mmCIF file of C-alpha atoms in Angstrom:
data_model
loop_
_atom_site.group_PDB
_atom_site.id
_atom_site.type_symbol
_atom_site.label_atom_id
_atom_site.label_comp_id
_atom_site.label_asym_id
_atom_site.label_seq_id
_atom_site.Cartn_x
_atom_site.Cartn_y
_atom_site.Cartn_z
ATOM 1 C CA UNK A 22 19.463 15.343 -9.174
ATOM 2 C CA UNK A 23 19.003 18.541 -11.168
ATOM 3 C CA UNK A 24 22.080 20.690 -10.922
ATOM 4 C CA UNK A 25 22.463 24.264 -12.060
ATOM 5 C CA UNK A 26 19.229 24.591 -14.029
ATOM 6 C CA UNK A 27 17.966 28.057 -14.842
ATOM 7 C CA UNK A 28 14.345 28.913 -15.696
ATOM 8 C CA UNK A 29 13.754 28.866 -19.420
ATOM 9 C CA UNK A 30 10.831 28.757 -21.807
ATOM 10 C CA UNK A 31 12.902 26.937 -24.414
ATOM 11 C CA UNK A 32 10.991 23.721 -25.139
ATOM 12 C CA UNK A 33 14.040 21.683 -26.191
ATOM 13 C CA UNK A 34 15.950 22.631 -23.050
ATOM 14 C CA UNK A 35 12.986 21.826 -20.820
ATOM 15 C CA UNK A 36 12.395 18.463 -22.468
ATOM 16 C CA UNK A 37 16.077 17.706 -21.949
ATOM 17 C CA UNK A 38 15.651 18.551 -18.268
ATOM 18 C CA UNK A 39 13.165 15.710 -17.800
ATOM 19 C CA UNK A 40 15.240 13.305 -19.886
ATOM 20 C CA UNK A 41 18.314 14.113 -17.796
ATOM 21 C CA UNK A 42 16.385 13.564 -14.596
ATOM 22 C CA UNK A 43 14.794 10.356 -15.880
ATOM 23 C CA UNK A 44 18.127 8.951 -17.070
ATOM 24 C CA UNK A 45 19.598 9.482 -13.588
ATOM 25 C CA UNK A 46 16.522 8.391 -11.665
ATOM 26 C CA UNK A 47 17.355 5.041 -10.084
ATOM 27 C CA UNK A 48 13.928 4.219 -8.649
ATOM 28 C CA UNK A 49 12.306 2.760 -11.735
ATOM 29 C CA UNK A 50 12.128 -0.358 -13.900
ATOM 30 C CA UNK A 51 13.740 -3.471 -12.439
ATOM 31 C CA UNK A 52 16.021 -1.418 -10.195
ATOM 32 C CA UNK A 53 12.956 -0.323 -8.240
ATOM 33 C CA UNK A 54 11.875 -3.859 -7.448
ATOM 34 C CA UNK A 55 15.403 -4.964 -6.618
ATOM 35 C CA UNK A 56 15.517 -2.047 -4.181
ATOM 36 C CA UNK A 57 12.184 -3.083 -2.670
ATOM 37 C CA UNK A 58 13.597 -6.547 -2.124
ATOM 38 C CA UNK A 59 16.735 -5.168 -0.448
ATOM 39 C CA UNK A 60 14.851 -2.770 1.820
ATOM 40 C CA UNK A 61 12.058 -5.142 2.872
ATOM 41 C CA UNK A 62 13.816 -8.362 3.787
ATOM 42 C CA UNK A 63 11.839 -8.422 7.039
ATOM 43 C CA UNK A 64 8.619 -8.771 5.020
ATOM 44 C CA UNK A 65 9.791 -11.015 2.173
ATOM 45 C CA UNK A 66 10.265 -14.757 2.691
ATOM 46 C CA UNK A 67 11.905 -15.486 -0.640
ATOM 47 C CA UNK A 68 15.682 -15.093 -0.653
ATOM 48 C CA UNK A 69 16.043 -15.220 -4.436
ATOM 49 C CA UNK A 70 16.244 -11.629 -5.601
ATOM 50 C CA UNK A 71 15.386 -12.346 -9.265
ATOM 51 C CA UNK A 72 12.255 -14.329 -8.405
ATOM 52 C CA UNK A 73 11.101 -11.998 -5.632
ATOM 53 C CA UNK A 74 11.684 -8.863 -7.709
ATOM 54 C CA UNK A 75 9.749 -10.278 -10.655
ATOM 55 C CA UNK A 76 6.866 -11.213 -8.351
ATOM 56 C CA UNK A 77 6.913 -7.802 -6.670
ATOM 57 C CA UNK A 78 6.642 -6.123 -10.063
ATOM 58 C CA UNK A 79 3.515 -8.150 -10.855
ATOM 59 C CA UNK A 80 2.056 -7.466 -7.402
ATOM 60 C CA UNK A 81 2.443 -3.698 -7.576
ATOM 61 C CA UNK A 82 1.275 -3.316 -11.154
ATOM 62 C CA UNK A 83 -1.845 -5.352 -10.350
ATOM 63 C CA UNK A 84 -2.410 -3.540 -7.053
ATOM 64 C CA UNK A 85 -2.411 -0.129 -8.716
ATOM 65 C CA UNK A 86 -4.807 -1.387 -11.389
ATOM 66 C CA UNK A 87 -7.207 -3.118 -8.989
ATOM 67 C CA UNK A 88 -7.167 -0.421 -6.313
ATOM 68 C CA UNK A 89 -8.105 2.198 -8.904
ATOM 69 C CA UNK A 90 -11.144 0.106 -9.841
ATOM 70 C CA UNK A 91 -12.398 -1.434 -6.600
ATOM 71 C CA UNK A 92 -10.278 0.240 -3.926
ATOM 72 C CA UNK A 93 -7.386 -1.177 -1.946
ATOM 73 C CA UNK A 94 -9.604 -1.879 1.053
ATOM 74 C CA UNK A 95 -11.884 -4.100 -1.044
ATOM 75 C CA UNK A 96 -9.043 -5.806 -2.904
ATOM 76 C CA UNK A 97 -8.158 -9.238 -1.516
ATOM 77 C CA UNK A 98 -5.032 -11.315 -1.936
ATOM 78 C CA UNK A 99 -7.149 -13.764 -3.947
ATOM 79 C CA UNK A 100 -8.028 -10.896 -6.320
ATOM 80 C CA UNK A 101 -4.332 -10.174 -6.561
ATOM 81 C CA UNK A 102 -3.496 -13.826 -7.167
ATOM 82 C CA UNK A 103 -6.008 -14.018 -10.006
ATOM 83 C CA UNK A 104 -4.848 -10.781 -11.646
ATOM 84 C CA UNK A 105 -1.112 -11.467 -11.342
ATOM 85 C CA UNK A 106 -1.307 -15.148 -12.207
ATOM 86 C CA UNK A 107 0.696 -15.916 -9.076
ATOM 87 C CA UNK A 108 -0.343 -18.681 -6.723
ATOM 88 C CA UNK A 109 -1.187 -17.789 -3.133
ATOM 89 C CA UNK A 110 2.137 -19.337 -2.218
ATOM 90 C CA UNK A 111 3.865 -17.057 -4.694
ATOM 91 C CA UNK A 112 2.186 -14.038 -3.129
ATOM 92 C CA UNK A 113 3.099 -15.094 0.392
ATOM 93 C CA UNK A 114 6.715 -15.467 -0.677
ATOM 94 C CA UNK A 115 6.934 -11.687 -1.082
ATOM 95 C CA UNK A 116 4.168 -10.522 1.279
ATOM 96 C CA UNK A 117 3.057 -11.487 4.755
ATOM 97 C CA UNK A 118 -0.226 -9.590 4.406
ATOM 98 C CA UNK A 119 -1.932 -7.171 2.025
ATOM 99 C CA UNK A 120 -0.969 -4.142 4.117
ATOM 100 C CA UNK A 121 2.710 -4.820 3.354
ATOM 101 C CA UNK A 122 2.048 -3.349 -0.092
ATOM 102 C CA UNK A 123 1.090 0.012 1.403
ATOM 103 C CA UNK A 124 4.165 -0.090 3.656
ATOM 104 C CA UNK A 125 6.463 -0.621 0.670
ATOM 105 C CA UNK A 126 4.815 2.200 -1.261
ATOM 106 C CA UNK A 127 5.309 4.468 1.751
ATOM 107 C CA UNK A 128 8.971 3.457 1.909
ATOM 108 C CA UNK A 129 9.655 4.319 -1.738
ATOM 109 C CA UNK A 130 7.745 7.624 -1.795
ATOM 110 C CA UNK A 131 9.396 8.677 1.462
ATOM 111 C CA UNK A 132 12.847 7.785 0.114
ATOM 112 C CA UNK A 133 12.348 9.615 -3.193
ATOM 113 C CA UNK A 134 10.833 12.688 -1.526
ATOM 114 C CA UNK A 135 13.731 12.993 0.903
ATOM 115 C CA UNK A 136 16.238 12.693 -1.963
ATOM 116 C CA UNK A 137 14.402 15.477 -3.783
ATOM 117 C CA UNK A 138 14.422 17.701 -0.694
ATOM 118 C CA UNK A 139 18.131 17.196 -0.157
ATOM 119 C CA UNK A 140 18.890 17.933 -3.820
ATOM 120 C CA UNK A 141 16.963 21.209 -3.583
ATOM 121 C CA UNK A 142 18.812 22.326 -0.455
ATOM 122 C CA UNK A 143 22.199 21.728 -2.104
ATOM 123 C CA UNK A 144 21.713 24.348 -4.843
ATOM 124 C CA UNK A 145 23.802 27.505 -4.920
ATOM 125 C CA UNK A 146 20.982 30.019 -4.519
ATOM 126 C CA UNK A 147 17.376 30.153 -3.403
ATOM 127 C CA UNK A 148 15.803 30.477 -6.850
ATOM 128 C CA UNK A 149 17.680 27.457 -8.165
ATOM 129 C CA UNK A 150 16.740 25.563 -5.007
ATOM 130 C CA UNK A 151 13.061 26.265 -5.619
ATOM 131 C CA UNK A 152 13.244 25.267 -9.260
ATOM 132 C CA UNK A 153 15.043 22.058 -8.341
ATOM 133 C CA UNK A 154 12.425 21.301 -5.670
ATOM 134 C CA UNK A 155 9.575 21.906 -8.120
ATOM 135 C CA UNK A 156 11.070 20.001 -11.028
ATOM 136 C CA UNK A 157 12.286 17.086 -8.895
ATOM 137 C CA UNK A 158 8.843 16.664 -7.383
ATOM 138 C CA UNK A 159 7.055 16.907 -10.739
ATOM 139 C CA UNK A 160 9.471 14.574 -12.489
ATOM 140 C CA UNK A 161 9.593 11.898 -9.789
ATOM 141 C CA UNK A 162 5.813 11.953 -9.320
ATOM 142 C CA UNK A 163 5.416 11.566 -13.082
ATOM 143 C CA UNK A 164 7.711 8.549 -13.255
ATOM 144 C CA UNK A 165 6.154 7.047 -10.118
ATOM 145 C CA UNK A 166 2.640 8.427 -10.564
ATOM 146 C CA UNK A 167 0.814 5.255 -9.417
ATOM 147 C CA UNK A 168 2.966 5.139 -6.277
ATOM 148 C CA UNK A 169 2.367 8.760 -5.271
ATOM 149 C CA UNK A 170 -1.320 8.487 -6.166
ATOM 150 C CA UNK A 171 -1.771 5.275 -4.181
ATOM 151 C CA UNK A 172 -0.105 6.629 -1.026
ATOM 152 C CA UNK A 173 -2.151 9.826 -1.111
ATOM 153 C CA UNK A 174 -5.445 7.931 -1.101
ATOM 154 C CA UNK A 175 -4.445 4.823 0.858
ATOM 155 C CA UNK A 176 -2.553 6.329 3.786
ATOM 156 C CA UNK A 177 -5.601 5.293 5.815
ATOM 157 C CA UNK A 178 -4.629 1.650 5.180
ATOM 158 C CA UNK A 179 -1.477 2.134 7.250
ATOM 159 C CA UNK A 180 -1.099 1.795 10.994
ATOM 160 C CA UNK A 181 -1.488 5.042 13.010
ATOM 161 C CA UNK A 182 2.289 5.227 13.359
ATOM 162 C CA UNK A 183 2.871 4.799 9.632
ATOM 163 C CA UNK A 184 0.085 7.252 8.814
ATOM 164 C CA UNK A 185 2.134 9.854 10.668
ATOM 165 C CA UNK A 186 5.180 8.919 8.561
ATOM 166 C CA UNK A 187 3.103 9.344 5.410
ATOM 167 C CA UNK A 188 1.822 12.747 6.497
ATOM 168 C CA UNK A 189 5.364 13.769 7.395
ATOM 169 C CA UNK A 190 6.388 13.353 3.753
ATOM 170 C CA UNK A 191 4.152 16.302 2.912
ATOM 171 C CA UNK A 192 5.204 18.259 5.981
ATOM 172 C CA UNK A 193 8.901 17.739 5.212
ATOM 173 C CA UNK A 194 8.421 18.939 1.644
ATOM 174 C CA UNK A 195 6.629 22.042 2.905
ATOM 175 C CA UNK A 196 9.384 22.580 5.485
ATOM 176 C CA UNK A 197 12.048 22.337 2.766
ATOM 177 C CA UNK A 198 10.283 24.899 0.586
ATOM 178 C CA UNK A 199 9.674 27.118 3.618
ATOM 179 C CA UNK A 200 13.354 26.983 4.591
ATOM 180 C CA UNK A 201 14.430 28.013 1.089
ATOM 181 C CA UNK A 202 11.884 30.822 0.890
ATOM 182 C CA UNK A 203 12.702 32.115 4.374
ATOM 183 C CA UNK A 204 16.380 32.233 3.405
ATOM 184 C CA UNK A 205 15.445 34.306 0.349
ATOM 185 C CA UNK A 206 13.353 36.626 2.509
ATOM 186 C CA UNK A 207 16.216 37.071 4.976
ATOM 187 C CA UNK A 208 18.527 38.047 2.103
ATOM 188 C CA UNK A 209 15.980 40.474 0.644
ATOM 189 C CA UNK A 210 15.549 38.378 -2.513
ATOM 190 C CA UNK A 211 11.907 37.442 -1.888
ATOM 191 C CA UNK A 212 9.102 39.585 -0.507
ATOM 192 C CA UNK A 213 6.763 37.181 1.289
ATOM 193 C CA UNK A 214 4.656 37.648 4.401
ATOM 194 C CA UNK A 215 4.171 33.931 5.052
ATOM 195 C CA UNK A 216 6.760 31.482 3.636
ATOM 196 C CA UNK A 217 4.677 28.639 5.063
ATOM 197 C CA UNK A 218 1.544 29.654 3.157
ATOM 198 C CA UNK A 219 3.456 29.999 -0.115
ATOM 199 C CA UNK A 220 5.147 26.628 0.460
ATOM 200 C CA UNK A 221 1.807 24.943 1.141
ATOM 201 C CA UNK A 222 0.339 26.487 -2.016
ATOM 202 C CA UNK A 223 3.231 25.199 -4.131
ATOM 203 C CA UNK A 224 2.794 21.686 -2.752
ATOM 204 C CA UNK A 225 -0.946 21.698 -3.477
ATOM 205 C CA UNK A 226 -0.267 22.528 -7.123
ATOM 206 C CA UNK A 227 2.502 19.912 -7.295
ATOM 207 C CA UNK A 228 0.166 17.252 -5.951
ATOM 208 C CA UNK A 229 -2.571 18.248 -8.379
ATOM 209 C CA UNK A 230 -0.291 17.168 -11.240
ATOM 210 C CA UNK A 231 -0.294 13.491 -10.298
ATOM 211 C CA UNK A 232 -3.673 13.337 -8.542
ATOM 212 C CA UNK A 233 -5.776 14.752 -11.378
ATOM 213 C CA UNK A 234 -3.824 14.343 -14.625
ATOM 214 C CA UNK A 235 -7.043 14.381 -16.654
ATOM 215 C CA UNK A 236 -7.497 18.122 -15.995
ATOM 216 C CA UNK A 237 -4.239 19.048 -17.696
ATOM 217 C CA UNK A 238 -4.748 16.514 -20.460
ATOM 218 C CA UNK A 239 -8.032 18.202 -21.367
ATOM 219 C CA UNK A 240 -6.184 21.532 -21.621
ATOM 220 C CA UNK A 241 -3.275 19.969 -23.560
ATOM 221 C CA UNK A 242 -0.865 20.991 -20.810
ATOM 222 C CA UNK A 243 2.116 18.668 -20.671
ATOM 223 C CA UNK A 244 4.719 18.175 -17.950
ATOM 224 C CA UNK A 245 7.106 20.870 -19.113
ATOM 225 C CA UNK A 246 4.382 23.458 -19.647
ATOM 226 C CA UNK A 247 3.105 22.683 -16.168
ATOM 227 C CA UNK A 248 6.554 23.152 -14.638
ATOM 228 C CA UNK A 249 7.008 26.466 -16.462
ATOM 229 C CA UNK A 250 3.619 27.807 -15.371
ATOM 230 C CA UNK A 251 4.154 26.666 -11.791
ATOM 231 C CA UNK A 252 7.569 28.307 -11.585
ATOM 232 C CA UNK A 253 6.143 31.531 -12.996
ATOM 233 C CA UNK A 254 3.366 31.403 -10.397
ATOM 234 C CA UNK A 255 5.934 30.791 -7.680
ATOM 235 C CA UNK A 256 7.943 33.847 -8.681
ATOM 236 C CA UNK A 257 4.805 35.968 -8.574
ATOM 237 C CA UNK A 258 4.020 34.688 -5.086
ATOM 238 C CA UNK A 259 7.570 35.610 -4.102
ATOM 239 C CA UNK A 260 7.126 39.035 -5.714
ATOM 240 C CA UNK A 261 10.198 38.831 -7.913
#
């Protein structure tokens, strides 16, 4: 995803980092809804990918808008039908029930998060691995902000089994960061008493970016400034 990047305060280089990531990021635009169709055939009755994908796009855009106003729990399929302009039949062609929406969001966020973790672990050294982990998370959660935001607050709408899967996304990200940091400690690169605590702290700050964007907007802190400040903070926590 992000190969061979080195920390830099150069604004042009950092802006190019996001553009490079975004250009290669396959889980967006129509590709995202085509992927949803492919991965959720057990939930989708329609067999026409173009029609189903177009309907899914309307469903998710409306869901994110309505759930932010009235909450997903309160949102009904009739609300969704009215907002999307789709008939109830059109909705049922791509959903069996409202909870399918949360399942599909879980699927995408889980998929993207695992890709990010694997990209971080493939880097040539621990510092590059951490920067890749941080940037990949920030960039993907910026592109898919409504998806990450929705899953964070609506995990409770999932079955107990799927709630565990949702929570494991966070735990796997922490475990990836912890593995990288522990490797750096073992090599004498980092000086950390608790790799787990540092990893958890990094994730909290990463999540704050997409959960409360208004805070950074008020301070005129954009994505690249946030990534720079977070990486600086990380290096201080690692005592390097």
